[in-house]
PDB file of C-alpha atoms in Angstrom:
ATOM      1  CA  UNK U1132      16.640 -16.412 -12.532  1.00  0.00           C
ATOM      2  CA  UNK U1133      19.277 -16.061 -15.610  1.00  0.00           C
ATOM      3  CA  UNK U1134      22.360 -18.147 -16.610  1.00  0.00           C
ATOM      4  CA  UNK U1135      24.963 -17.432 -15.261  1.00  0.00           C
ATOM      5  CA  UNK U1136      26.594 -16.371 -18.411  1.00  0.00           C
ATOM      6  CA  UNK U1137      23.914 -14.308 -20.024  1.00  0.00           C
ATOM      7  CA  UNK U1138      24.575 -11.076 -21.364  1.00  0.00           C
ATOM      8  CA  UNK U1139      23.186  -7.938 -20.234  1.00  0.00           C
ATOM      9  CA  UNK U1140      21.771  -7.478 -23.525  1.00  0.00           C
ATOM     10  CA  UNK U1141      19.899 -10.507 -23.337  1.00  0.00           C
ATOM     11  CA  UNK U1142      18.895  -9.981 -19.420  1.00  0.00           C
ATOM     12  CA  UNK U1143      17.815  -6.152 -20.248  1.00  0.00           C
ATOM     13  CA  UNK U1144      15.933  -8.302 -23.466  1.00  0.00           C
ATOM     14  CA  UNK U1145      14.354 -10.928 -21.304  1.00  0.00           C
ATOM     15  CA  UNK U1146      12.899  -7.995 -18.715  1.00  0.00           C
ATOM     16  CA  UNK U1147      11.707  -5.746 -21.397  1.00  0.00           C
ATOM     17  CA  UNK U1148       8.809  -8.487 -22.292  1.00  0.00           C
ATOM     18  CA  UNK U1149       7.514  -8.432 -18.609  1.00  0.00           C
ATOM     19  CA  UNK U1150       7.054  -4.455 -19.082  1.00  0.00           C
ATOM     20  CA  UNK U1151       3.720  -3.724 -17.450  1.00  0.00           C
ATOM     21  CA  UNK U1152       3.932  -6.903 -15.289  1.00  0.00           C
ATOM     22  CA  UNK U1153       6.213  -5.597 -13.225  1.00  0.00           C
ATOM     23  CA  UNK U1154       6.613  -4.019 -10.024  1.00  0.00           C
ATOM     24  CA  UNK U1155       9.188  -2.422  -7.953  1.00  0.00           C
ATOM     25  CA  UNK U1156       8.959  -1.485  -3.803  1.00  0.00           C
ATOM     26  CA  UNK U1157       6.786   1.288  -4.154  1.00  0.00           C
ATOM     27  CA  UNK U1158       4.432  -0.264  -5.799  1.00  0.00           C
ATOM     28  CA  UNK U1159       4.524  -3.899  -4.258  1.00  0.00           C
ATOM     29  CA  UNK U1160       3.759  -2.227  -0.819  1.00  0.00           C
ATOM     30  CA  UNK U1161       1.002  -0.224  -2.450  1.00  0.00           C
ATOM     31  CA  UNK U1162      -0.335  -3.517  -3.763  1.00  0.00           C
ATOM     32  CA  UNK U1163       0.349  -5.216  -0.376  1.00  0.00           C
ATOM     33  CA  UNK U1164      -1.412  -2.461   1.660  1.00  0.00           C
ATOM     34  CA  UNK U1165      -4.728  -2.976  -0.809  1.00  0.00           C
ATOM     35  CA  UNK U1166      -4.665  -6.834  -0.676  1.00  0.00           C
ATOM     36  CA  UNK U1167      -4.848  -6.604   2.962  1.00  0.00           C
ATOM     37  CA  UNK U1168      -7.811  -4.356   2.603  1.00  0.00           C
ATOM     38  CA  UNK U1169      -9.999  -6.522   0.513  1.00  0.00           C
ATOM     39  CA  UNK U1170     -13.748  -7.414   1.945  1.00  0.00           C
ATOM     40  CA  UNK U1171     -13.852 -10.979   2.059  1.00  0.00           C
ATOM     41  CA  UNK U1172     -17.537 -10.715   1.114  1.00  0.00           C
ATOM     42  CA  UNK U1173     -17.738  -8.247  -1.697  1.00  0.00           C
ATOM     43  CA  UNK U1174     -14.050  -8.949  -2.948  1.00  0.00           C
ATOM     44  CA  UNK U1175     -15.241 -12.728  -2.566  1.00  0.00           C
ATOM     45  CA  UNK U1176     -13.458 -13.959  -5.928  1.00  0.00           C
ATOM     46  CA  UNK U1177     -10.502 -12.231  -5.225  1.00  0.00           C
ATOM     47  CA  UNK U1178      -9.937 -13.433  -1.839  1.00  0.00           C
ATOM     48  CA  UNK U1179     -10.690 -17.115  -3.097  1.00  0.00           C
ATOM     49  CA  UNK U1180      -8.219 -16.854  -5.808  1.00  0.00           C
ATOM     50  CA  UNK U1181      -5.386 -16.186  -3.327  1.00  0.00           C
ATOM     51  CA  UNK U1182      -6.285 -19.088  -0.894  1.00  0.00           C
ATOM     52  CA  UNK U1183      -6.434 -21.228  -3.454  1.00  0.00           C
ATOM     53  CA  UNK U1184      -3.322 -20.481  -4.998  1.00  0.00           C
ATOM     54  CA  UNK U1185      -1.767 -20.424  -1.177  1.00  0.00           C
ATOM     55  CA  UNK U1186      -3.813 -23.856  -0.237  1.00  0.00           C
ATOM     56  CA  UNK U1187      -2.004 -25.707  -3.572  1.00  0.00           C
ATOM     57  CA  UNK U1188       1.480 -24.549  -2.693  1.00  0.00           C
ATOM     58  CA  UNK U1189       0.623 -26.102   0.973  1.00  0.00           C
ATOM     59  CA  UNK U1190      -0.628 -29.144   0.283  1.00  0.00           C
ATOM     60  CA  UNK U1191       0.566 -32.509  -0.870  1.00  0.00           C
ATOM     61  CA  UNK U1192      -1.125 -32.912  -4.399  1.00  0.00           C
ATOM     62  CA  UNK U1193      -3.823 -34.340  -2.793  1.00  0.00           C
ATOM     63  CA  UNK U1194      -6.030 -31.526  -4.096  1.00  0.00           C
ATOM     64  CA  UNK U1195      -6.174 -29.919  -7.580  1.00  0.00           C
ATOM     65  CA  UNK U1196      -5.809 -26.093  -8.260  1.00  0.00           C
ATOM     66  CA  UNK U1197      -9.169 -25.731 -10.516  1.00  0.00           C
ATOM     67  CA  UNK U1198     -10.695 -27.611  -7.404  1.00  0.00           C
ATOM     68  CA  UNK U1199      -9.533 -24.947  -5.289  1.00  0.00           C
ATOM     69  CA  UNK U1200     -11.839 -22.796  -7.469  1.00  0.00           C
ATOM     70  CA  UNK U1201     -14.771 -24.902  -8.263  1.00  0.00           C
ATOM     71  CA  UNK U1202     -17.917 -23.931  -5.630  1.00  0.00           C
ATOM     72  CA  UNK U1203     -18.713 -27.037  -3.676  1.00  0.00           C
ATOM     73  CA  UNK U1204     -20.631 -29.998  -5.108  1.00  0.00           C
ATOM     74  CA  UNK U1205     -22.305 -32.638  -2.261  1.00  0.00           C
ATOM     75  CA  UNK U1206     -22.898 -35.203  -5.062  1.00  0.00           C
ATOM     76  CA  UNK U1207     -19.046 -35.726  -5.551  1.00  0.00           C
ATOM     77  CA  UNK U1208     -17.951 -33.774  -2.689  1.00  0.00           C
ATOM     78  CA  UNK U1209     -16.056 -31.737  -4.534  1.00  0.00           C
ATOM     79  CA  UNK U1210     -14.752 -28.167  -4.452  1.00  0.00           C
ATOM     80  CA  UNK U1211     -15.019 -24.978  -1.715  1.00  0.00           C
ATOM     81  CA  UNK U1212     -16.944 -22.565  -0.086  1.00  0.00           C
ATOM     82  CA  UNK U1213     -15.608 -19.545   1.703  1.00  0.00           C
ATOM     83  CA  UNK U1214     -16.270 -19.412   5.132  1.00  0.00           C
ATOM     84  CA  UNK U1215     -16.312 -16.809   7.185  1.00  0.00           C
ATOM     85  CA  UNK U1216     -14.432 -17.692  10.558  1.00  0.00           C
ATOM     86  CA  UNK U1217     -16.128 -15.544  13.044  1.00  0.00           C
ATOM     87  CA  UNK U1218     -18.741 -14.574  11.039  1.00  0.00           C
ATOM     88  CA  UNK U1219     -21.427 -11.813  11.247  1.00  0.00           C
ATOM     89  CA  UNK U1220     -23.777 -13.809  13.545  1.00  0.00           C
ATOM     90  CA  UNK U1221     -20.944 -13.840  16.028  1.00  0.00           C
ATOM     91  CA  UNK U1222     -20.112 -10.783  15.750  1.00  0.00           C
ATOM     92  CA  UNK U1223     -23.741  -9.223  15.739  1.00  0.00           C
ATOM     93  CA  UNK U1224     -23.698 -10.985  18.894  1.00  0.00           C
ATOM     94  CA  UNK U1225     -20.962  -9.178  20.491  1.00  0.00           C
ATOM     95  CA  UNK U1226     -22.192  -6.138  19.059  1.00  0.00           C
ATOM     96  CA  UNK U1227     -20.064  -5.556  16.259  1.00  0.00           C
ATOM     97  CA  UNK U1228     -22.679  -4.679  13.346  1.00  0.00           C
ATOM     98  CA  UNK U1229     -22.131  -2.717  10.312  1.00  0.00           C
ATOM     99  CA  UNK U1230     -21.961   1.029  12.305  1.00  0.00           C
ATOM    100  CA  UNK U1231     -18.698  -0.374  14.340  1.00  0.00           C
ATOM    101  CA  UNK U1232     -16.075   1.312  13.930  1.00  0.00           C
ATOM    102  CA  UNK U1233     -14.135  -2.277  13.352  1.00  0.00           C
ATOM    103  CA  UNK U1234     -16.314  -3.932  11.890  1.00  0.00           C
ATOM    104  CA  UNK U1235     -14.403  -3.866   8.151  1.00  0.00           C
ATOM    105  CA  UNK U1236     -11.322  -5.216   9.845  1.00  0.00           C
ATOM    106  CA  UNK U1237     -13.292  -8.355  10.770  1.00  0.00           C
ATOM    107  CA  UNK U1238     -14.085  -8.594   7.032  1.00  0.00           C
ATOM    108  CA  UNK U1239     -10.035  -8.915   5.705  1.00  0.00           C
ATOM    109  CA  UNK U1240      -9.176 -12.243   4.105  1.00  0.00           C
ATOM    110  CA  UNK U1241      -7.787 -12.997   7.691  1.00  0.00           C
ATOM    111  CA  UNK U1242     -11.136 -13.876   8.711  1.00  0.00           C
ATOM    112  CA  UNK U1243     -11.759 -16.481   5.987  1.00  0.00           C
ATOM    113  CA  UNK U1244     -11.121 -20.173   5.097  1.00  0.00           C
ATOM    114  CA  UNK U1245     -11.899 -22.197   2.086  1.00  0.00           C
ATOM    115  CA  UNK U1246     -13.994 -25.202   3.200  1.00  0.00           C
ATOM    116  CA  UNK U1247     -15.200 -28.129   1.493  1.00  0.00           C
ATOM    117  CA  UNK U1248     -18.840 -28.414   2.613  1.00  0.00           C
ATOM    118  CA  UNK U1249     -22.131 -26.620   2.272  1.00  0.00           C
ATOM    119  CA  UNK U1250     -22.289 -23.157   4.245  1.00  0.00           C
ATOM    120  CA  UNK U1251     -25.200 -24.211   6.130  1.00  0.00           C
ATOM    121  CA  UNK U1252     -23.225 -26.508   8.576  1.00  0.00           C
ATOM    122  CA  UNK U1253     -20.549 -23.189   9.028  1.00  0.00           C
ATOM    123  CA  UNK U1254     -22.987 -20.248   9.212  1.00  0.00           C
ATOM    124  CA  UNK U1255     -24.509 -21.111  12.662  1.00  0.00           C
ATOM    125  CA  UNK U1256     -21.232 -21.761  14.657  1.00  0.00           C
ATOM    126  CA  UNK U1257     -18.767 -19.464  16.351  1.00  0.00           C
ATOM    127  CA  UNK U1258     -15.723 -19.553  15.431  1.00  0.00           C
ATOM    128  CA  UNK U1259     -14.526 -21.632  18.199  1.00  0.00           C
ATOM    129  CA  UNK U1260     -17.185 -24.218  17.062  1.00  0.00           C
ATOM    130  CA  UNK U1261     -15.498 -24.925  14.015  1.00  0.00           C
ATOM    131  CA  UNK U1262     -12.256 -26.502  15.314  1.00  0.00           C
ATOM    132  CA  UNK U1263     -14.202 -30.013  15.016  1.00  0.00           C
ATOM    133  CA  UNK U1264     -15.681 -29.526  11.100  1.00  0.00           C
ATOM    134  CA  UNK U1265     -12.541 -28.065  10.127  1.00  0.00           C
ATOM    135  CA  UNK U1266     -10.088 -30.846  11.272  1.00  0.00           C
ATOM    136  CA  UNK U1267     -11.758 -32.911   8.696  1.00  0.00           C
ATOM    137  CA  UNK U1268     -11.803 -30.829   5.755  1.00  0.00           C
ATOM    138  CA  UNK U1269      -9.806 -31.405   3.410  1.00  0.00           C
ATOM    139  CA  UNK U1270      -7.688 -28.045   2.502  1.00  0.00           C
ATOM    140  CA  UNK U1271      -4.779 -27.784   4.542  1.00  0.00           C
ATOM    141  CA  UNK U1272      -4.728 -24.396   5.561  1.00  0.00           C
ATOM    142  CA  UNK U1273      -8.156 -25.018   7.130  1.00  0.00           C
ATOM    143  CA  UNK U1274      -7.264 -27.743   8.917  1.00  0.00           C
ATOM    144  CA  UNK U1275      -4.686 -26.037   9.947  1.00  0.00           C
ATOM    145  CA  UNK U1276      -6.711 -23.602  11.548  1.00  0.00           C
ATOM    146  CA  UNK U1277      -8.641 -26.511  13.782  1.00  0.00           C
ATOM    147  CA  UNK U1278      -5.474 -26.876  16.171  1.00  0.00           C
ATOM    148  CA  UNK U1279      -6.057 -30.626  15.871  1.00  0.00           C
ATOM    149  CA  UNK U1280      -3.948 -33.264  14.399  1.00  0.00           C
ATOM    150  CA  UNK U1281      -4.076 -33.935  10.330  1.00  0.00           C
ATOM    151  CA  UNK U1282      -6.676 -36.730   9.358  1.00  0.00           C
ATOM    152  CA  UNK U1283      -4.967 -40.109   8.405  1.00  0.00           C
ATOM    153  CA  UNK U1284      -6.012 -39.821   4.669  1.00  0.00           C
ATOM    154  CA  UNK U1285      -3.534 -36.597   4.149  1.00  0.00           C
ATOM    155  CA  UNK U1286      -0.126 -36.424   4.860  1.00  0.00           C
ATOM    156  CA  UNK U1287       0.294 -32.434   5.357  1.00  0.00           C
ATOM    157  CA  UNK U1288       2.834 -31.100   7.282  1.00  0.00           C
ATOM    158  CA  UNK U1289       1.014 -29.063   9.544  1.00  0.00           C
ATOM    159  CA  UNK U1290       3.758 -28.705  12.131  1.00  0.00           C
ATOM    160  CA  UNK U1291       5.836 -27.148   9.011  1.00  0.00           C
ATOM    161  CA  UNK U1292       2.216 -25.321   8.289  1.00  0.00           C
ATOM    162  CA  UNK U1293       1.716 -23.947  11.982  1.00  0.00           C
ATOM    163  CA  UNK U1294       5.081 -22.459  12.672  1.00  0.00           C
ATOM    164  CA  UNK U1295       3.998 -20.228   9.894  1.00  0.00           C
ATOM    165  CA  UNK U1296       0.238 -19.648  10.434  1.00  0.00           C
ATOM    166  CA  UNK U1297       0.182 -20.262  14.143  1.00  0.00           C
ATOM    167  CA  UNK U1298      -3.552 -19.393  14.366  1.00  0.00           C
ATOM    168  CA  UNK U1299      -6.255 -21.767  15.990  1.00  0.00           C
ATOM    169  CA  UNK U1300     -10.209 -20.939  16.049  1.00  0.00           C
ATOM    170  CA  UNK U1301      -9.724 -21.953  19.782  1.00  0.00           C
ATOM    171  CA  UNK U1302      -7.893 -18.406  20.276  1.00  0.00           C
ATOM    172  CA  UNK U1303     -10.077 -16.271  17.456  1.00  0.00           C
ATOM    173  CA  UNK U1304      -9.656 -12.864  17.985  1.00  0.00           C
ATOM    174  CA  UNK U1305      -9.544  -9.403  15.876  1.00  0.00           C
ATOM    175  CA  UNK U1306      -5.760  -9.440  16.782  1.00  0.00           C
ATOM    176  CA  UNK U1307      -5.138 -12.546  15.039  1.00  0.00           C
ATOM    177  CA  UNK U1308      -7.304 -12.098  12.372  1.00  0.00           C
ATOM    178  CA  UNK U1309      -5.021  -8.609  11.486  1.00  0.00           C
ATOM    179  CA  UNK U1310      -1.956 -10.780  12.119  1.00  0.00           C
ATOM    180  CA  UNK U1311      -3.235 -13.790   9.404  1.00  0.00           C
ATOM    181  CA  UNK U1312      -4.172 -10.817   6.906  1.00  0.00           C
ATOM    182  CA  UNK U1313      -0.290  -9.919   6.664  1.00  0.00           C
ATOM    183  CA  UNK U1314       1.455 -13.635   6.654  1.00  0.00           C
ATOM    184  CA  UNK U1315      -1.401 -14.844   3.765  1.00  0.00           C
ATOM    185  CA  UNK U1316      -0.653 -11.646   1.686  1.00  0.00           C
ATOM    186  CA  UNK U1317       2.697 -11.873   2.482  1.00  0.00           C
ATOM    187  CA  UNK U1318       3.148 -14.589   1.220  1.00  0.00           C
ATOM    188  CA  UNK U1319       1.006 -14.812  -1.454  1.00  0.00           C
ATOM    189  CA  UNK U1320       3.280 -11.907  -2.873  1.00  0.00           C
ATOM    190  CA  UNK U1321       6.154 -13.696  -1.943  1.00  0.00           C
ATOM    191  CA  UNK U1322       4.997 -16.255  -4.525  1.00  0.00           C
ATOM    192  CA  UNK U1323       5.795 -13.470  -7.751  1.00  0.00           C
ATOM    193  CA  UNK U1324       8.765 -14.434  -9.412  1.00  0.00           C
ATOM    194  CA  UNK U1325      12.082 -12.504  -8.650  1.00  0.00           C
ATOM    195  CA  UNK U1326      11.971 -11.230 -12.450  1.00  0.00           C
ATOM    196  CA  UNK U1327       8.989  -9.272 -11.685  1.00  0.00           C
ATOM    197  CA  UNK U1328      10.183  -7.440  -9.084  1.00  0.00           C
ATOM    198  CA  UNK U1329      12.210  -4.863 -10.119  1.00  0.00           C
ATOM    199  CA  UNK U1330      14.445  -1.087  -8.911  1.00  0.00           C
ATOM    200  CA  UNK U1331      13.240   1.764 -10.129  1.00  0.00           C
ATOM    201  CA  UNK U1332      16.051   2.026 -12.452  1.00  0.00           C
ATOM    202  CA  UNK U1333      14.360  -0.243 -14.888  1.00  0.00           C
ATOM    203  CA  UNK U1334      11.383   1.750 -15.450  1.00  0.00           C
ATOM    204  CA  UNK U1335      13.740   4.840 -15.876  1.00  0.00           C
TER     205      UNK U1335
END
């Protein structure tokens, strides 16, 4: 992150600007434990905002980062929606409902995609049902989650993309869902920059 040959002055220098931005172990895993706690539906924006960022650093340019977080247009076909994977039709259905004891853990940013289309064709499908609509999106990490191959007009690595998120709508399940949660904020916080991540010693 620093030349090799700079000082400790100038490190110590350099640091002391990111004061307030920056974390250390105790308080990345405090941060890490409340990211995988957000609602995907009332933390909506927040949830977005980390796909997006994690949907840019997958793909291959083929999408833009303020496209990531424009809502979806049909005129140009443009932008996202977040879509619930199994979503609370499906689980009504299996009698999960808002008295469940897991329902909330259903509601993690595990359980949610960004997809460019209008809800309406998502919101009356199991999850299983999407493998078909998602294949031919056009955000990687959702087709990713189809288990089918990458459409001809991308060139995403998806075997590269699967060995990390090896998740498929055809298997949807709470224990995958929980599993997703952790690799997406995982990684996601694996995108700060080493500077900002700091020992305790520096705040001292």
């Amino acid at each position: 992150m620093f030349a090799s040959d700079a000082s400790q002055e100038r490190i110590d220098k350099a640091l002391g600007l990111l004061d307030g931005f920056m974390f250390d172990k105790e308080q990345m895993n405090a941060l890490s434990i409340k990211m995988r706690s957000l609602d995907g539906i009332s933390d909506a924006r927040k949830v977005r905002l980390i796909l997006s960022m994690l949907s840019e650093s997958w793909d291959d340019g083929s999408v833009t980062f303020s496209e990531y977080l424009k809502k979806f247009t049909l005129k140009k076909r443009e932008g996202f929606e977040l879509d619930m994977v199994m979503n609370l039709q499906e689980l009504g259905a299996s009698g999960i409902d808002a008295n469940h004891a897991d329902f909330k853990r259903y509601r993690t940013i595990g359980n949610f995609a960004l997809v460019n289309g209008q809800l309406a064709h998502y919101n009356n499908k199991s999850a299983r049902a999407k493998g078909g609509l998602y294949s031919n999106d056009k955000n990687v990490l959702t087709i990713g989650l189809s288990g089918l191959p990458c459409p001809p007009n991308y060139e995403y690595d998806l075997l590269n993309l699967r060995n990390t998120y090896d998740f498929s709508v055809d298997d949807w399940n709470l224990e995958n869902i929980e599993a997703r949660t952790v690799i997406l904020v995982d990684e996601f916080l694996g995108m700060f920059p080493d500077c900002m991540i700091v020992t305790s010693k520096v705040h001292e």
